[in-house]
mmCIF file with all atom_site columns, C-alpha atoms in Angstrom:
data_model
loop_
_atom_site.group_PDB
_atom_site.id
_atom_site.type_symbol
_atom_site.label_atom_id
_atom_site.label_alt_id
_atom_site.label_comp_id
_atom_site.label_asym_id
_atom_site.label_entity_id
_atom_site.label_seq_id
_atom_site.pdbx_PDB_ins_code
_atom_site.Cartn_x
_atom_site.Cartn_y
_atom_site.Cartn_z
_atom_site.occupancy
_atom_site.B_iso_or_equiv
_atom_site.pdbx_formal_charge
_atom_site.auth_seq_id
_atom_site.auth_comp_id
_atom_site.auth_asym_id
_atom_site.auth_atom_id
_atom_site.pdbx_PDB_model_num
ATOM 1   C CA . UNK A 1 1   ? 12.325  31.167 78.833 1.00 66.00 ? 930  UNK A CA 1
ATOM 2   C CA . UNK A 1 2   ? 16.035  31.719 79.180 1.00 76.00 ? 931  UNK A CA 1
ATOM 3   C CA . UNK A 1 3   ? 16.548  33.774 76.377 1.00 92.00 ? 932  UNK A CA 1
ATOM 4   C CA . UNK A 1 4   ? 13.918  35.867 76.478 1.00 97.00 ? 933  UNK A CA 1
ATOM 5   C CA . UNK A 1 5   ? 14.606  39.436 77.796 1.00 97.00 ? 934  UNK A CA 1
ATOM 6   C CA . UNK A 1 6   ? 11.056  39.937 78.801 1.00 98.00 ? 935  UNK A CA 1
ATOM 7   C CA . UNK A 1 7   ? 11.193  37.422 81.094 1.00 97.00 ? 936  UNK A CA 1
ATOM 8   C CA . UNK A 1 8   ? 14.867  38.456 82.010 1.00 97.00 ? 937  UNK A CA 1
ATOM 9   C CA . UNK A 1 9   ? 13.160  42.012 82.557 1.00 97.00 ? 938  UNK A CA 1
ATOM 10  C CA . UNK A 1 10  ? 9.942   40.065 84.792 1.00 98.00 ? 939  UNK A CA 1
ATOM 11  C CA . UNK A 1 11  ? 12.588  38.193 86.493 1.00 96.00 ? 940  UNK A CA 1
ATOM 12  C CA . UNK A 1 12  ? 15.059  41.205 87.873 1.00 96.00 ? 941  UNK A CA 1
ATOM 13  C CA . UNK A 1 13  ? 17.583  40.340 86.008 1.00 96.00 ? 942  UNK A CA 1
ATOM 14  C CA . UNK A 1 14  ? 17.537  43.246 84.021 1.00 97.00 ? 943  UNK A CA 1
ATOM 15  C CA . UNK A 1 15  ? 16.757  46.292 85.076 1.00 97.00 ? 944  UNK A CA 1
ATOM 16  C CA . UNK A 1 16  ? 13.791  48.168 84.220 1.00 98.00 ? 945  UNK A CA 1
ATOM 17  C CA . UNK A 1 17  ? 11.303  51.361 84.435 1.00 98.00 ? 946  UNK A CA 1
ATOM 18  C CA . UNK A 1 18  ? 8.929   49.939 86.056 1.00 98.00 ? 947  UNK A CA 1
ATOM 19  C CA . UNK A 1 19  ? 5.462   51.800 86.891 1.00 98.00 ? 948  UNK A CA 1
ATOM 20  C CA . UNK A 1 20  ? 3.005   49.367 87.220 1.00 98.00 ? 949  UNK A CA 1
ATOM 21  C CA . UNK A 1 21  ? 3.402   45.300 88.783 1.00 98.00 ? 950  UNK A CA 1
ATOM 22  C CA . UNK A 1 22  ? 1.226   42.807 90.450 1.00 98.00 ? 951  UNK A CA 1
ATOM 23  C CA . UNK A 1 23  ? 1.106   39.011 90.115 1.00 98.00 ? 952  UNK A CA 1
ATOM 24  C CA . UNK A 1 24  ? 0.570   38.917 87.014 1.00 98.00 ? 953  UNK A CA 1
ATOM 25  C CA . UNK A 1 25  ? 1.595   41.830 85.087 1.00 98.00 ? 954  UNK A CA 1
ATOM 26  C CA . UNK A 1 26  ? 4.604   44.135 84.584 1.00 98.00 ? 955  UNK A CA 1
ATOM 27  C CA . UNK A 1 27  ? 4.561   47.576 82.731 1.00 98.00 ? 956  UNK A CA 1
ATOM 28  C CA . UNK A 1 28  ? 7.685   49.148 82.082 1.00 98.00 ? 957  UNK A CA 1
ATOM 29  C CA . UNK A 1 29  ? 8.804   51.865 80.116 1.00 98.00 ? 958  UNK A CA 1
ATOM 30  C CA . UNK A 1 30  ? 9.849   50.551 76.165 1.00 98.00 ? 959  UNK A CA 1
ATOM 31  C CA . UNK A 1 31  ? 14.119  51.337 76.537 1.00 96.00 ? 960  UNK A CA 1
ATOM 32  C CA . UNK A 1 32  ? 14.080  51.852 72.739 1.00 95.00 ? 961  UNK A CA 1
ATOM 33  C CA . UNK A 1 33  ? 10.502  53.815 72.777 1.00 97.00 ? 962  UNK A CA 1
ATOM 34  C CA . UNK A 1 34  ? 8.982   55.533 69.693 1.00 96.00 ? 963  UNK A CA 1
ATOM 35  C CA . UNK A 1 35  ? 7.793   58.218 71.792 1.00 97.00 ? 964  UNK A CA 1
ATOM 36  C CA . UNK A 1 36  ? 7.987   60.020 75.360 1.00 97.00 ? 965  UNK A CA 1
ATOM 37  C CA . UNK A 1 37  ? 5.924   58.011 77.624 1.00 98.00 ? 966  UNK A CA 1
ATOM 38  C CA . UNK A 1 38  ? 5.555   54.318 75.466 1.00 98.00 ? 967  UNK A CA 1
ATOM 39  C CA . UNK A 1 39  ? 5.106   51.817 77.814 1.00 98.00 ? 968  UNK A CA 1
ATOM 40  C CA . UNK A 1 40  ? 5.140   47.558 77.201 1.00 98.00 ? 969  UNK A CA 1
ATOM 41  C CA . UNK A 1 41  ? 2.631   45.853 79.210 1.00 98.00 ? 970  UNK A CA 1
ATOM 42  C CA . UNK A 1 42  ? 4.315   42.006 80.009 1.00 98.00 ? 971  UNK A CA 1
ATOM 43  C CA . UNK A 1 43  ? 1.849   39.509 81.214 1.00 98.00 ? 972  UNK A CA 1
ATOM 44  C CA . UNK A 1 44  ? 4.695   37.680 83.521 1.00 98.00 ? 973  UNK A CA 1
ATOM 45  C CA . UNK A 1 45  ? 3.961   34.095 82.205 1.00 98.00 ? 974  UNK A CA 1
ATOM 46  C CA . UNK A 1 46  ? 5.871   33.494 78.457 1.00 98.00 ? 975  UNK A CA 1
ATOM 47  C CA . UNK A 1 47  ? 3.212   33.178 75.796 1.00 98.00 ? 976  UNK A CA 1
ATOM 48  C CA . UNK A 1 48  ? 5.058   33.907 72.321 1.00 97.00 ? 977  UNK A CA 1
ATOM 49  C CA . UNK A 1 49  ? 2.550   35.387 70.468 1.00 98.00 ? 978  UNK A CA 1
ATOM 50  C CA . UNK A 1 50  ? -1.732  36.501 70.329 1.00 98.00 ? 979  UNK A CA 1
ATOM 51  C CA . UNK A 1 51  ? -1.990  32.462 69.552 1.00 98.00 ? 980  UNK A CA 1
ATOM 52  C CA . UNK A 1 52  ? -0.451  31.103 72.791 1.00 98.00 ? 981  UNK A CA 1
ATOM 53  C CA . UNK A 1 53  ? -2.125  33.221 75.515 1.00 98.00 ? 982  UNK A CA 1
ATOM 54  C CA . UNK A 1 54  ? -5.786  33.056 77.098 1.00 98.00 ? 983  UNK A CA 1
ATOM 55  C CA . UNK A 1 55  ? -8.283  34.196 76.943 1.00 97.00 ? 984  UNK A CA 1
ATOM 56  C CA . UNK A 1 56  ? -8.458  35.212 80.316 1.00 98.00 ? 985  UNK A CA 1
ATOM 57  C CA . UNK A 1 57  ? -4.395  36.787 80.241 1.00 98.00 ? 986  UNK A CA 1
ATOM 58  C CA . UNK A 1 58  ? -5.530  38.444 77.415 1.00 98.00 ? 987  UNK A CA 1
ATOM 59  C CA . UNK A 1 59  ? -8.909  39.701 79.758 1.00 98.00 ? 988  UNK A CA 1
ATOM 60  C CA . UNK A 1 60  ? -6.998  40.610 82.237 1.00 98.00 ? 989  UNK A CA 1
ATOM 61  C CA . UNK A 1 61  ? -3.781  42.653 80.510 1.00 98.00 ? 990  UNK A CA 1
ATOM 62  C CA . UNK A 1 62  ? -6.677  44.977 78.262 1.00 98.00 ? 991  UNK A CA 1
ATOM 63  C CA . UNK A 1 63  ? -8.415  45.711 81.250 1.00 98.00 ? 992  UNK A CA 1
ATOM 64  C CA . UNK A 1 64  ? -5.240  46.662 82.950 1.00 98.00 ? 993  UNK A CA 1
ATOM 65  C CA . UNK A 1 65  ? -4.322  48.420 79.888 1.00 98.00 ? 994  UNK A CA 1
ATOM 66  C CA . UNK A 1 66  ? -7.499  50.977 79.888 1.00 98.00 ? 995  UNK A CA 1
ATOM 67  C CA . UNK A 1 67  ? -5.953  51.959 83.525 1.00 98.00 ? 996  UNK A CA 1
ATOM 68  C CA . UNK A 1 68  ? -2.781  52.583 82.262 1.00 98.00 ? 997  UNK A CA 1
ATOM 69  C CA . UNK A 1 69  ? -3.572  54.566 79.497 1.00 98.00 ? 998  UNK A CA 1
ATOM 70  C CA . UNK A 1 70  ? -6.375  56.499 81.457 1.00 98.00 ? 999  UNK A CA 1
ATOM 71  C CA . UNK A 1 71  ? -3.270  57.627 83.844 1.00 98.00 ? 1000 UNK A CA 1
ATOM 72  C CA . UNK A 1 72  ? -0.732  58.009 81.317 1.00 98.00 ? 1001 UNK A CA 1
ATOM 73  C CA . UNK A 1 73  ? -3.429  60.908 79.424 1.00 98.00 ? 1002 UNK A CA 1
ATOM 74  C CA . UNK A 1 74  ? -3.860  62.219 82.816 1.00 98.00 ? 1003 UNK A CA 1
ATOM 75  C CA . UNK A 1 75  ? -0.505  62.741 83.510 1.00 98.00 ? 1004 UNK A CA 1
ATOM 76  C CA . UNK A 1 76  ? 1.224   63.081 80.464 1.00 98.00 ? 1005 UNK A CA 1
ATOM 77  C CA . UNK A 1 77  ? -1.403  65.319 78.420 1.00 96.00 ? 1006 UNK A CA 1
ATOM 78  C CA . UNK A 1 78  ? -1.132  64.050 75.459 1.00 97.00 ? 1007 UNK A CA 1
ATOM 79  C CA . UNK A 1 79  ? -3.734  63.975 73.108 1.00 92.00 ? 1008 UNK A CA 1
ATOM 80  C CA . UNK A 1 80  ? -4.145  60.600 71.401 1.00 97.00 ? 1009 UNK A CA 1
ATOM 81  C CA . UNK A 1 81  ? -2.735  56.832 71.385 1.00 98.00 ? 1010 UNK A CA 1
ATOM 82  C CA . UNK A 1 82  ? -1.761  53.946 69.163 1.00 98.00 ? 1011 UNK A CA 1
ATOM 83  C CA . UNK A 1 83  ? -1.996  50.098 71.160 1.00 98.00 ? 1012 UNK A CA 1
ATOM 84  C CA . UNK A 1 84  ? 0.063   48.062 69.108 1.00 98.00 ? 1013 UNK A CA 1
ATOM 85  C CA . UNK A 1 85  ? 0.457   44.286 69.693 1.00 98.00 ? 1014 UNK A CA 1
ATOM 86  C CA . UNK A 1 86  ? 2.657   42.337 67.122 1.00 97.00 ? 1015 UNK A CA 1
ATOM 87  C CA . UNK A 1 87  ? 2.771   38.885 66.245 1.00 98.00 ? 1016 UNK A CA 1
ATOM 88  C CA . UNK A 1 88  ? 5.361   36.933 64.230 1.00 97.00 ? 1017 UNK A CA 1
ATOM 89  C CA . UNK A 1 89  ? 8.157   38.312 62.789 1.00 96.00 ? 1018 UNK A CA 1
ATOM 90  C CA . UNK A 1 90  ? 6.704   39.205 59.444 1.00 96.00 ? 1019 UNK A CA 1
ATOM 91  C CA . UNK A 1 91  ? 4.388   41.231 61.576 1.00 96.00 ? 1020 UNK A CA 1
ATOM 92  C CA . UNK A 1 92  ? 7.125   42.967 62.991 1.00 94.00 ? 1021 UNK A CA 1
ATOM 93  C CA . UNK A 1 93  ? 7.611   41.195 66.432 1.00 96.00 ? 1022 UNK A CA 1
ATOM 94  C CA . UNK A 1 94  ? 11.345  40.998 67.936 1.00 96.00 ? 1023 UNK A CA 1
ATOM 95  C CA . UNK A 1 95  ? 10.724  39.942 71.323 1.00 97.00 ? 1024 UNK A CA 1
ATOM 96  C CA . UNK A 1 96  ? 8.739   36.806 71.394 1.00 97.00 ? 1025 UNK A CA 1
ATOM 97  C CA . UNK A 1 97  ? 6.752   36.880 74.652 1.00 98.00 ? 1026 UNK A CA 1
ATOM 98  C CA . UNK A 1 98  ? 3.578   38.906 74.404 1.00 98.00 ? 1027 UNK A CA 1
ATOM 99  C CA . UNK A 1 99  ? 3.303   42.246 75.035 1.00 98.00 ? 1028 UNK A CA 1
ATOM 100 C CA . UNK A 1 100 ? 1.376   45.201 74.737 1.00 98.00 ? 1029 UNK A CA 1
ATOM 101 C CA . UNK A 1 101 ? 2.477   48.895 73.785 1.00 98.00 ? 1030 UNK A CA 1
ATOM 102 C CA . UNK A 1 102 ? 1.127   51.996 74.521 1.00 98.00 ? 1031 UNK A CA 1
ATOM 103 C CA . UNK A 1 103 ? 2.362   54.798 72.832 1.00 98.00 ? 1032 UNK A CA 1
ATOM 104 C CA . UNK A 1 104 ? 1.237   58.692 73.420 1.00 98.00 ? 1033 UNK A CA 1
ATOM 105 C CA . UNK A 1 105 ? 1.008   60.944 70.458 1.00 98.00 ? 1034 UNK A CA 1
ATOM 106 C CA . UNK A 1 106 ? 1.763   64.316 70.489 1.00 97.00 ? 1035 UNK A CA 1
ATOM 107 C CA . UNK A 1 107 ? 1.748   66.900 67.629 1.00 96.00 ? 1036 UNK A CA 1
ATOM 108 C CA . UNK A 1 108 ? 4.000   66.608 65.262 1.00 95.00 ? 1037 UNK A CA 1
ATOM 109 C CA . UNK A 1 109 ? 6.047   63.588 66.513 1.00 96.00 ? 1038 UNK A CA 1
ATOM 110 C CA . UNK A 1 110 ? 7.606   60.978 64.199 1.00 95.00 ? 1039 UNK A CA 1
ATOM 111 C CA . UNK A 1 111 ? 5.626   58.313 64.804 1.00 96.00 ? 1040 UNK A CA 1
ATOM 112 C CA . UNK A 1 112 ? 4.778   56.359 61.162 1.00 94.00 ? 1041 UNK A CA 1
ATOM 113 C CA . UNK A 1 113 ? 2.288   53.614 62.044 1.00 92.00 ? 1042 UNK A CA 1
ATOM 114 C CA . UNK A 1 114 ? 0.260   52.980 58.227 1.00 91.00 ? 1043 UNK A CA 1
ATOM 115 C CA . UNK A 1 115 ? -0.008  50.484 55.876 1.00 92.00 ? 1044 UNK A CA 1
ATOM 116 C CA . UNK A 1 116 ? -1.017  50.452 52.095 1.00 95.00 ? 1045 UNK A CA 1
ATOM 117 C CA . UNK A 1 117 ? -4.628  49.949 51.939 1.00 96.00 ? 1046 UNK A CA 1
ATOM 118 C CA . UNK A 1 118 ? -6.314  47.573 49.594 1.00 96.00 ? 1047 UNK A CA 1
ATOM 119 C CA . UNK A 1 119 ? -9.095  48.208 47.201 1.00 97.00 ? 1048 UNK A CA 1
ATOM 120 C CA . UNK A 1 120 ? -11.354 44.782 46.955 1.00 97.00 ? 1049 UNK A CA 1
ATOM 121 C CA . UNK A 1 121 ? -14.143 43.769 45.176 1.00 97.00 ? 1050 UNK A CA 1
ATOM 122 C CA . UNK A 1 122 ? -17.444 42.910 46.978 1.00 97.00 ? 1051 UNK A CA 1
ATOM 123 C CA . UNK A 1 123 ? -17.032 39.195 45.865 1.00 98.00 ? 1052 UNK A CA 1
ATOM 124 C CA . UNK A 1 124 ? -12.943 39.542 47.429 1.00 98.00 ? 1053 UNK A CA 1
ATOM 125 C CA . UNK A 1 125 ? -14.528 40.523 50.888 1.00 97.00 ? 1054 UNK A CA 1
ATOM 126 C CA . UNK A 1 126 ? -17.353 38.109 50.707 1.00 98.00 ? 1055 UNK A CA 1
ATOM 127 C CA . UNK A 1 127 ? -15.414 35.192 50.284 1.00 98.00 ? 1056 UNK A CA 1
ATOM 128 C CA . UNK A 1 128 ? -12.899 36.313 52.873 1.00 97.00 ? 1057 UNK A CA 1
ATOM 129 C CA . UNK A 1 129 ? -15.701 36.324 55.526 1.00 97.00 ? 1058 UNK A CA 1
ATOM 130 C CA . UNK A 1 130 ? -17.370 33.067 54.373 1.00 97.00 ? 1059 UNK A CA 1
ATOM 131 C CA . UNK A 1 131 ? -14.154 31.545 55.165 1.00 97.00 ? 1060 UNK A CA 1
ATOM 132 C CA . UNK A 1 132 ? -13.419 33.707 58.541 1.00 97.00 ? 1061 UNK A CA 1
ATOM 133 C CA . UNK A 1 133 ? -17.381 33.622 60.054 1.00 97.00 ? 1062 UNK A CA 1
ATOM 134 C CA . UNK A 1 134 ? -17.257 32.061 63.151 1.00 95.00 ? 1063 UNK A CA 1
ATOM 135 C CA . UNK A 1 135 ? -20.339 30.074 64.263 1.00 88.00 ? 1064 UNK A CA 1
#
């Protein structure tokens, strides 16, 4: 895509922190991180969003992921995680080619990832996953 900075970033056009590549995968360093240590994960073919890729991408970059974050502990010490993964941009997405963040938490930090939680009725739920159940 000739827009996208991802694929700018996959590409070498743009320069990045990179600590992880192969054929199909980059993971850099976020430039604009929400903590010491978040890395992206970039599968290196352009799917916008959780709808476009496969299933085996998908596979593939989580598998990767569990690495990355198993080193990332190991070297970094820090004691727990948030994987985020946006999609749209009333989900918060910016960059529209998939990716995958890691981000390290550490005491005290400022990282705010909540939402509001709802209060439904046992008929609200039910008829939620009559519609969602997958057969």
């Amino acid at each position: 895509m000739d827009n996208c900075i991802f694929c700018k970033i996959i590409g070498g056009e743009i320069p990045s922190a990179t600590i992880y590549e192969d054929d199909k995968f980059k993971v850099v360093l976020d430039r604009f991180p929400g903590n010491i240590g978040h890395v992206l994960i970039l599968p290196k073919t352009h799917y916008a969003d959780i709808f476009e890729i496969d299933e085996d991408t998908a596979s593939e970059l989580f598998r990767l992921a569990v690495n990355v974050a198993k080193n990332m502990k190991a070297v970094l010490g820090f004691e727990a995680m948030n994987v985020v993964q946006n999609n749209g941009s009333l989900a918060g997405q910016t960059i529209h080619h998939f990716h995958l963040h890691l981000i390290p938490r550490y005491p005290d930090d400022k990282v705010n990832i909540k939402w509001e939680q709802l209060d439904l009725t046992d008929e609200q739920i039910e008829d939620v996953r009559a519609k969602l159940e997958m057969k």
